[in-house]
Amino acid sequence: MLQVNVALPSGKRKHLAVPESSKVRDLQVLAQESFGLRFLRLVNVQGQAFKDSTKTLQTVGIEEGSDLTAVAQEERKLSATAEAFALWYRGAHRIITWGNPVFGGNSSTVQEKLRN
């Protein structure tokens, strides 16, 4: 088993153990479960995010005792009509709309009523 230290920017830390053959995605899921947070991205001490979660930990340079940071990402959902768009940011609890007002592109009059 490979021992890796993962911390949140808040300073909360977890010592995680994964099989040496694990992929970045495996460690990412374990970190999410351990911290009870979704949408975490792992970053190395140089500040580089591991963008390809299908690569093995060894391939991206994660080894015994590596220190990583888990950064929360906002979940986003995009919806569209024929001429308008709505983008929902879960972490910020807000919805942004644009496009033709006739098709829903202007939500300014109901913005306070929009809730997830």
PDB file of C-alpha atoms in Angstrom:
ATOM      1  CA  MET A   1       0.000   0.000   0.000  1.00  0.00           C
ATOM      2  CA  LEU A   2       1.089   3.525  -0.833  1.00  0.00           C
ATOM      3  CA  GLN A   3       0.745   6.116   1.960  1.00  0.00           C
ATOM      4  CA  VAL A   4      -0.123   9.635   0.757  1.00  0.00           C
ATOM      5  CA  ASN A   5      -0.840  12.816   2.740  1.00  0.00           C
ATOM      6  CA  VAL A   6      -3.742  14.887   1.436  1.00  0.00           C
ATOM      7  CA  ALA A   7      -4.696  18.288   2.874  1.00  0.00           C
ATOM      8  CA  LEU A   8      -7.427  20.800   2.241  1.00  0.00           C
ATOM      9  CA  PRO A   9      -6.502  24.500   1.978  1.00  0.00           C
ATOM     10  CA  SER A  10      -8.125  24.883   5.422  1.00  0.00           C
ATOM     11  CA  GLY A  11      -5.359  22.727   6.902  1.00  0.00           C
ATOM     12  CA  LYS A  12      -7.462  19.627   7.548  1.00  0.00           C
ATOM     13  CA  ARG A  13      -5.326  16.600   6.684  1.00  0.00           C
ATOM     14  CA  LYS A  14      -5.851  12.914   5.955  1.00  0.00           C
ATOM     15  CA  HIS A  15      -3.311  10.126   5.621  1.00  0.00           C
ATOM     16  CA  LEU A  16      -4.608   7.859   2.867  1.00  0.00           C
ATOM     17  CA  ALA A  17      -3.485   4.416   1.771  1.00  0.00           C
ATOM     18  CA  VAL A  18      -4.047   3.136  -1.767  1.00  0.00           C
ATOM     19  CA  PRO A  19      -2.666   0.175  -3.707  1.00  0.00           C
ATOM     20  CA  GLU A  20       0.503   1.086  -5.601  1.00  0.00           C
ATOM     21  CA  SER A  21      -1.207   0.238  -8.907  1.00  0.00           C
ATOM     22  CA  SER A  22      -3.941   2.844  -8.295  1.00  0.00           C
ATOM     23  CA  LYS A  23      -4.848   5.573 -10.719  1.00  0.00           C
ATOM     24  CA  VAL A  24      -5.232   9.263  -9.896  1.00  0.00           C
ATOM     25  CA  ARG A  25      -9.027   8.815 -10.001  1.00  0.00           C
ATOM     26  CA  ASP A  26      -8.843   6.120  -7.278  1.00  0.00           C
ATOM     27  CA  LEU A  27      -6.987   8.472  -4.933  1.00  0.00           C
ATOM     28  CA  GLN A  28      -9.309  11.341  -5.833  1.00  0.00           C
ATOM     29  CA  VAL A  29     -12.394   9.276  -4.946  1.00  0.00           C
ATOM     30  CA  LEU A  30     -10.811   8.123  -1.685  1.00  0.00           C
ATOM     31  CA  ALA A  31     -10.001  11.752  -0.774  1.00  0.00           C
ATOM     32  CA  GLN A  32     -13.560  12.835  -1.581  1.00  0.00           C
ATOM     33  CA  GLU A  33     -14.974  10.070   0.610  1.00  0.00           C
ATOM     34  CA  SER A  34     -12.505  10.743   3.442  1.00  0.00           C
ATOM     35  CA  PHE A  35     -13.224  14.477   3.578  1.00  0.00           C
ATOM     36  CA  GLY A  36     -16.932  14.079   2.816  1.00  0.00           C
ATOM     37  CA  LEU A  37     -16.637  16.489  -0.112  1.00  0.00           C
ATOM     38  CA  ARG A  38     -17.403  16.075  -3.776  1.00  0.00           C
ATOM     39  CA  PHE A  39     -15.623  17.616  -6.728  1.00  0.00           C
ATOM     40  CA  LEU A  40     -12.083  17.628  -5.357  1.00  0.00           C
ATOM     41  CA  ARG A  41      -9.078  18.102  -7.615  1.00  0.00           C
ATOM     42  CA  LEU A  42      -5.680  16.905  -6.433  1.00  0.00           C
ATOM     43  CA  VAL A  43      -2.699  19.242  -6.712  1.00  0.00           C
ATOM     44  CA  ASN A  44       0.997  18.482  -6.070  1.00  0.00           C
ATOM     45  CA  VAL A  45       3.409  20.632  -4.020  1.00  0.00           C
ATOM     46  CA  GLN A  46       4.434  22.501  -7.180  1.00  0.00           C
ATOM     47  CA  GLY A  47       0.796  23.610  -7.628  1.00  0.00           C
ATOM     48  CA  GLN A  48       0.160  21.396 -10.647  1.00  0.00           C
ATOM     49  CA  ALA A  49      -3.240  19.721 -10.873  1.00  0.00           C
ATOM     50  CA  PHE A  50      -3.490  16.118 -12.027  1.00  0.00           C
ATOM     51  CA  LYS A  51      -5.740  16.616 -15.046  1.00  0.00           C
ATOM     52  CA  ASP A  52      -5.720  13.074 -16.436  1.00  0.00           C
ATOM     53  CA  SER A  53      -7.313  10.939 -13.762  1.00  0.00           C
ATOM     54  CA  THR A  54      -6.744   7.743 -15.786  1.00  0.00           C
ATOM     55  CA  LYS A  55      -2.964   7.832 -15.278  1.00  0.00           C
ATOM     56  CA  THR A  56      -1.343   5.728 -12.586  1.00  0.00           C
ATOM     57  CA  LEU A  57      -0.031   7.400  -9.451  1.00  0.00           C
ATOM     58  CA  GLN A  58       3.474   6.292 -10.376  1.00  0.00           C
ATOM     59  CA  THR A  59       3.194   7.851 -13.839  1.00  0.00           C
ATOM     60  CA  VAL A  60       2.302  11.288 -12.400  1.00  0.00           C
ATOM     61  CA  GLY A  61       5.021  11.123  -9.751  1.00  0.00           C
ATOM     62  CA  ILE A  62       2.988  10.335  -6.644  1.00  0.00           C
ATOM     63  CA  GLU A  63       5.079   8.139  -4.378  1.00  0.00           C
ATOM     64  CA  GLU A  64       5.259   6.988  -0.760  1.00  0.00           C
ATOM     65  CA  GLY A  65       4.767   9.956   1.573  1.00  0.00           C
ATOM     66  CA  SER A  66       3.775  12.429  -1.165  1.00  0.00           C
ATOM     67  CA  ASP A  67       2.031  15.578   0.056  1.00  0.00           C
ATOM     68  CA  LEU A  68      -0.968  16.692  -1.997  1.00  0.00           C
ATOM     69  CA  THR A  69      -3.637  19.349  -1.682  1.00  0.00           C
ATOM     70  CA  ALA A  70      -7.286  18.653  -2.461  1.00  0.00           C
ATOM     71  CA  VAL A  71      -8.994  21.710  -3.941  1.00  0.00           C
ATOM     72  CA  ALA A  72     -12.786  21.867  -4.115  1.00  0.00           C
ATOM     73  CA  GLN A  73     -14.300  22.673  -7.480  1.00  0.00           C
ATOM     74  CA  GLU A  74     -17.745  24.081  -8.083  1.00  0.00           C
ATOM     75  CA  GLU A  75     -20.307  21.795  -9.642  1.00  0.00           C
ATOM     76  CA  ARG A  76     -21.901  23.430 -12.661  1.00  0.00           C
ATOM     77  CA  LYS A  77     -24.897  22.551 -14.775  1.00  0.00           C
ATOM     78  CA  LEU A  78     -25.856  24.175 -18.050  1.00  0.00           C
ATOM     79  CA  SER A  79     -29.353  24.224 -19.525  1.00  0.00           C
ATOM     80  CA  ALA A  80     -30.564  25.808 -22.722  1.00  0.00           C
ATOM     81  CA  THR A  81     -33.681  26.725 -24.666  1.00  0.00           C
ATOM     82  CA  ALA A  82     -33.813  27.696 -28.334  1.00  0.00           C
ATOM     83  CA  GLU A  83     -32.259  31.129 -27.666  1.00  0.00           C
ATOM     84  CA  ALA A  84     -31.228  31.303 -23.984  1.00  0.00           C
ATOM     85  CA  PHE A  85     -28.939  29.630 -21.469  1.00  0.00           C
ATOM     86  CA  ALA A  86     -28.876  29.091 -17.709  1.00  0.00           C
ATOM     87  CA  LEU A  87     -25.773  28.124 -15.744  1.00  0.00           C
ATOM     88  CA  TRP A  88     -26.139  26.833 -12.182  1.00  0.00           C
ATOM     89  CA  TYR A  89     -23.180  27.031  -9.765  1.00  0.00           C
ATOM     90  CA  ARG A  90     -23.849  24.672  -6.874  1.00  0.00           C
ATOM     91  CA  GLY A  91     -21.056  25.948  -4.619  1.00  0.00           C
ATOM     92  CA  ALA A  92     -22.045  29.568  -5.051  1.00  0.00           C
ATOM     93  CA  HIS A  93     -25.787  28.797  -4.947  1.00  0.00           C
ATOM     94  CA  ARG A  94     -26.493  31.009  -7.926  1.00  0.00           C
ATOM     95  CA  ILE A  95     -27.949  30.810 -11.403  1.00  0.00           C
ATOM     96  CA  ILE A  96     -26.770  32.978 -14.287  1.00  0.00           C
ATOM     97  CA  THR A  97     -28.917  33.404 -17.379  1.00  0.00           C
ATOM     98  CA  TRP A  98     -28.233  35.024 -20.746  1.00  0.00           C
ATOM     99  CA  GLY A  99     -29.709  35.176 -24.223  1.00  0.00           C
ATOM    100  CA  ASN A 100     -33.082  36.200 -25.555  1.00  0.00           C
ATOM    101  CA  PRO A 101     -35.306  37.343 -22.636  1.00  0.00           C
ATOM    102  CA  VAL A 102     -38.394  35.932 -24.373  1.00  0.00           C
ATOM    103  CA  PHE A 103     -36.831  32.450 -24.108  1.00  0.00           C
ATOM    104  CA  GLY A 104     -35.628  32.792 -20.489  1.00  0.00           C
ATOM    105  CA  GLY A 105     -32.401  34.741 -20.999  1.00  0.00           C
ATOM    106  CA  ASN A 106     -33.211  37.332 -18.339  1.00  0.00           C
ATOM    107  CA  SER A 107     -33.931  36.104 -14.814  1.00  0.00           C
ATOM    108  CA  SER A 108     -33.284  39.403 -12.984  1.00  0.00           C
ATOM    109  CA  THR A 109     -36.914  39.790 -11.841  1.00  0.00           C
ATOM    110  CA  VAL A 110     -36.978  36.298 -10.263  1.00  0.00           C
ATOM    111  CA  GLN A 111     -33.321  35.889  -9.206  1.00  0.00           C
ATOM    112  CA  GLU A 112     -34.194  35.900  -5.468  1.00  0.00           C
ATOM    113  CA  LYS A 113     -36.674  33.047  -6.021  1.00  0.00           C
ATOM    114  CA  LEU A 114     -34.165  30.784  -7.783  1.00  0.00           C
ATOM    115  CA  ARG A 115     -32.980  28.093  -5.380  1.00  0.00           C
ATOM    116  CA  ASN A 116     -31.408  24.685  -5.880  1.00  0.00           C
TER     117      ASN A 116
END
